[in-house]
mmCIF file of C-alpha atoms in Angstrom:
data_model
loop_
_atom_site.group_PDB
_atom_site.id
_atom_site.type_symbol
_atom_site.label_atom_id
_atom_site.label_comp_id
_atom_site.label_asym_id
_atom_site.label_seq_id
_atom_site.Cartn_x
_atom_site.Cartn_y
_atom_site.Cartn_z
ATOM 1 C CA MET J 14 326.782 52.153 -82.779
ATOM 2 C CA ASP J 15 324.907 54.913 -80.580
ATOM 3 C CA THR J 16 323.191 54.075 -77.823
ATOM 4 C CA CYS J 17 321.031 56.070 -75.243
ATOM 5 C CA LYS J 18 322.382 56.704 -72.406
ATOM 6 C CA THR J 19 319.942 55.373 -70.027
ATOM 7 C CA GLY J 20 319.357 52.608 -71.600
ATOM 8 C CA ASN J 21 321.015 50.045 -74.235
ATOM 9 C CA ARG J 22 318.487 50.163 -77.475
ATOM 10 C CA PRO J 23 320.571 50.797 -80.355
ATOM 11 C CA GLY J 24 319.817 55.165 -82.223
ATOM 12 C CA CYS J 25 317.161 54.994 -79.421
ATOM 13 C CA CYS J 26 318.009 58.726 -79.316
ATOM 14 C CA ALA J 27 317.568 61.723 -81.274
ATOM 15 C CA GLN J 28 319.419 63.865 -82.757
ATOM 16 C CA PRO J 29 319.668 67.128 -81.884
ATOM 17 C CA GLY J 30 317.699 69.726 -84.513
ATOM 18 C CA GLU J 31 315.659 66.623 -84.881
ATOM 19 C CA GLY J 32 312.381 67.410 -82.808
ATOM 20 C CA ARG J 33 311.698 64.748 -81.439
ATOM 21 C CA LEU J 34 311.593 62.867 -78.485
ATOM 22 C CA PRO J 35 314.041 59.944 -77.726
ATOM 23 C CA CYS J 36 312.471 56.300 -77.008
ATOM 24 C CA CYS J 37 314.244 56.106 -73.785
ATOM 25 C CA ALA J 38 313.189 58.930 -71.588
ATOM 26 C CA PRO J 39 311.602 58.488 -68.808
ATOM 27 C CA LEU J 40 308.205 58.482 -68.421
ATOM 28 C CA ALA J 41 307.219 61.524 -66.757
ATOM 29 C CA ASN J 42 310.423 63.417 -67.743
ATOM 30 C CA PRO J 43 310.275 66.781 -69.359
ATOM 31 C CA TYR J 44 312.628 67.157 -72.355
ATOM 32 C CA VAL J 45 313.099 70.336 -74.412
ATOM 33 C CA PRO J 46 315.508 69.986 -76.976
ATOM 34 C CA PHE J 47 318.489 72.577 -76.845
ATOM 35 C CA GLN J 48 317.666 75.474 -79.002
ATOM 36 C CA PRO J 49 320.939 76.325 -80.944
ATOM 37 C CA GLU J 50 321.476 79.831 -82.640
ATOM 38 C CA ASN J 51 319.083 81.314 -84.995
ATOM 39 C CA PRO J 52 317.404 78.077 -85.668
ATOM 40 C CA PRO J 53 314.049 78.062 -88.203
ATOM 41 C CA LYS J 54 311.568 80.109 -87.457
ATOM 42 C CA TYR J 55 307.813 79.235 -88.848
ATOM 43 C CA GLU J 56 305.950 82.271 -89.744
ATOM 44 C CA ALA J 57 304.190 83.730 -86.731
ATOM 45 C CA ARG J 58 300.260 82.670 -87.830
ATOM 46 C CA ARG J 59 301.727 78.592 -88.602
ATOM 47 C CA GLY J 60 303.785 79.230 -85.278
ATOM 48 C CA MET J 61 300.376 79.535 -83.256
ATOM 49 C CA ILE J 62 299.061 76.974 -84.903
ATOM 50 C CA ARG J 63 301.410 74.029 -83.948
ATOM 51 C CA GLY J 64 302.038 75.809 -80.941
ATOM 52 C CA THR J 65 305.720 77.081 -80.839
ATOM 53 C CA LEU J 66 307.610 79.308 -83.499
ATOM 54 C CA PHE J 67 310.371 77.057 -83.742
ATOM 55 C CA PRO J 68 310.620 73.357 -85.815
ATOM 56 C CA GLY J 69 312.469 72.339 -83.996
ATOM 57 C CA LEU J 70 310.787 71.957 -80.139
ATOM 58 C CA ASP J 71 307.959 71.020 -82.452
ATOM 59 C CA LEU J 72 306.391 67.655 -81.160
ATOM 60 C CA PRO J 73 302.979 66.791 -81.278
ATOM 61 C CA LEU J 74 301.400 64.837 -78.772
ATOM 62 C CA MET J 75 301.393 61.489 -80.509
ATOM 63 C CA GLY J 76 301.800 62.181 -83.518
ATOM 64 C CA MET J 77 298.745 64.269 -84.061
ATOM 65 C CA VAL J 78 299.615 67.167 -85.768
ATOM 66 C CA ASN J 79 297.453 70.387 -85.208
ATOM 67 C CA GLU J 80 296.940 71.465 -89.214
ATOM 68 C CA VAL J 81 293.785 73.772 -88.759
ATOM 69 C CA GLU J 82 294.544 77.200 -90.048
ATOM 70 C CA LYS J 83 292.692 80.692 -88.560
ATOM 71 C CA SER J 84 290.446 82.735 -90.572
ATOM 72 C CA ASP J 85 292.660 85.579 -91.601
ATOM 73 C CA THR J 86 291.061 87.852 -89.930
ATOM 74 C CA PRO J 87 292.912 90.857 -87.389
ATOM 75 C CA LEU J 88 292.016 89.788 -85.147
ATOM 76 C CA HIS J 89 293.394 86.280 -85.354
ATOM 77 C CA GLU J 90 295.928 88.035 -87.131
ATOM 78 C CA LEU J 91 296.304 89.361 -83.987
ATOM 79 C CA GLN J 92 296.246 86.628 -81.612
ATOM 80 C CA ALA J 93 299.253 85.388 -84.227
ATOM 81 C CA LEU J 94 301.754 88.210 -83.602
ATOM 82 C CA SER J 95 301.419 88.343 -80.186
ATOM 83 C CA PHE J 96 302.064 84.404 -80.184
ATOM 84 C CA ALA J 97 305.400 84.852 -81.981
ATOM 85 C CA ILE J 98 306.261 87.939 -79.866
ATOM 86 C CA GLN J 99 305.506 86.291 -76.150
ATOM 87 C CA GLU J 100 307.939 82.721 -78.260
ATOM 88 C CA LEU J 101 310.711 85.358 -79.057
ATOM 89 C CA ALA J 102 310.726 86.533 -75.168
ATOM 90 C CA LEU J 103 311.670 83.196 -74.251
ATOM 91 C CA TYR J 104 313.803 82.519 -76.890
ATOM 92 C CA LEU J 105 315.873 85.330 -75.959
ATOM 93 C CA ASP J 106 315.939 84.959 -72.583
ATOM 94 C CA THR J 107 318.519 82.440 -73.202
ATOM 95 C CA HIS J 108 320.162 83.525 -76.627
ATOM 96 C CA ARG J 109 320.361 87.728 -76.200
ATOM 97 C CA GLU J 110 323.161 87.195 -79.094
ATOM 98 C CA ASP J 111 321.172 86.151 -81.810
ATOM 99 C CA GLN J 112 320.067 89.630 -84.005
ATOM 100 C CA GLU J 113 318.228 88.660 -86.355
ATOM 101 C CA ALA J 114 315.579 86.941 -83.951
ATOM 102 C CA LEU J 115 315.248 90.264 -82.044
ATOM 103 C CA GLU J 116 315.529 91.824 -84.940
ATOM 104 C CA LEU J 117 312.354 90.012 -85.516
ATOM 105 C CA TYR J 118 310.978 90.363 -82.190
ATOM 106 C CA GLN J 119 311.227 93.809 -82.558
ATOM 107 C CA ALA J 120 309.412 93.847 -85.963
ATOM 108 C CA TYR J 121 306.098 91.833 -85.205
ATOM 109 C CA GLN J 122 306.142 94.255 -81.602
ATOM 110 C CA GLU J 123 306.035 97.012 -84.533
ATOM 111 C CA LEU J 124 303.112 94.988 -86.183
ATOM 112 C CA TYR J 125 301.365 94.414 -83.385
ATOM 113 C CA CYS J 126 301.266 98.084 -81.690
ATOM 114 C CA GLN J 127 300.456 98.474 -85.282
ATOM 115 C CA GLY J 128 297.374 96.230 -86.202
ATOM 116 C CA ARG J 129 296.550 97.136 -81.814
ATOM 117 C CA GLN J 130 295.478 100.796 -83.720
ATOM 118 C CA ALA J 131 293.870 99.775 -86.410
ATOM 119 C CA TYR J 132 291.590 97.263 -85.089
ATOM 120 C CA ALA J 133 290.521 99.354 -81.919
ATOM 121 C CA ARG J 134 289.338 102.227 -84.335
ATOM 122 C CA GLN J 135 287.551 99.498 -86.667
ATOM 123 C CA PHE J 136 285.945 97.491 -84.234
ATOM 124 C CA GLY J 137 286.696 99.325 -80.411
ATOM 125 C CA PRO J 138 289.284 98.674 -77.582
ATOM 126 C CA LEU J 139 290.912 94.590 -77.358
ATOM 127 C CA ASN J 140 290.162 95.034 -73.532
ATOM 128 C CA HIS J 141 289.587 96.604 -71.033
ATOM 129 C CA MET J 142 293.334 98.580 -70.542
ATOM 130 C CA SER J 143 293.132 99.499 -74.183
ATOM 131 C CA PRO J 144 293.766 103.843 -74.471
ATOM 132 C CA THR J 145 290.621 104.928 -75.494
ATOM 133 C CA GLU J 146 290.202 107.995 -76.870
ATOM 134 C CA GLY J 147 288.245 111.319 -76.944
ATOM 135 C CA GLY J 148 288.337 110.261 -72.763
ATOM 136 C CA GLN J 149 285.177 107.800 -72.036
ATOM 137 C CA TYR J 150 285.268 104.302 -71.307
ATOM 138 C CA ARG J 151 284.494 101.813 -74.458
ATOM 139 C CA TRP J 152 285.411 98.465 -73.069
ATOM 140 C CA LEU J 153 281.062 97.546 -72.910
ATOM 141 C CA GLU J 154 280.647 98.311 -76.343
ATOM 142 C CA ASP J 155 280.425 95.536 -79.190
ATOM 143 C CA PRO J 156 281.693 94.006 -81.002
ATOM 144 C CA TRP J 157 283.428 92.412 -78.126
ATOM 145 C CA PRO J 158 286.570 90.588 -79.175
ATOM 146 C CA TRP J 159 285.640 86.901 -78.975
ATOM 147 C CA ASP J 160 282.231 87.244 -80.576
ATOM 148 C CA LEU J 161 283.313 85.472 -83.819
ATOM 149 C CA ALA J 162 280.679 86.864 -86.141
ATOM 150 C CA ALA J 163 281.237 90.586 -85.612
ATOM 151 C CA ASN J 164 284.880 90.404 -85.991
ATOM 152 C CA GLU J 165 284.892 88.353 -89.360
ATOM 153 C CA LYS J 166 284.016 91.249 -91.498
#
């Protein structure tokens, strides 16, 4: 019978990779399961909705799961890619030898760069740091990235 190291209730500890907190974890103490090498991953859009790219770290607050899909717009695709790139960067900080994760990171970076250029050609720059064509400062031109109706084309 397994018991939690900090408690005496049998079977209360989560097994590695289960994606749930142990029932005997002290209140307000952070707990993040250790990620094994090459863990399963959500695709970028799903990961953005769930708040993590890794199902093993998917710990919904009070069992509430976000299932609301984002609309299929170029801006939402860029947001999903940006989220996935950041998640993979954090993972690679502790798992630098995971070649599959590195290749996915590089593929998402390439897709993000291509998508950002296509977005800027169609809608204008994403932010004031975006390169401008023809030497013009286009950041103040409409539509702005957060103008939902204008960017749902």
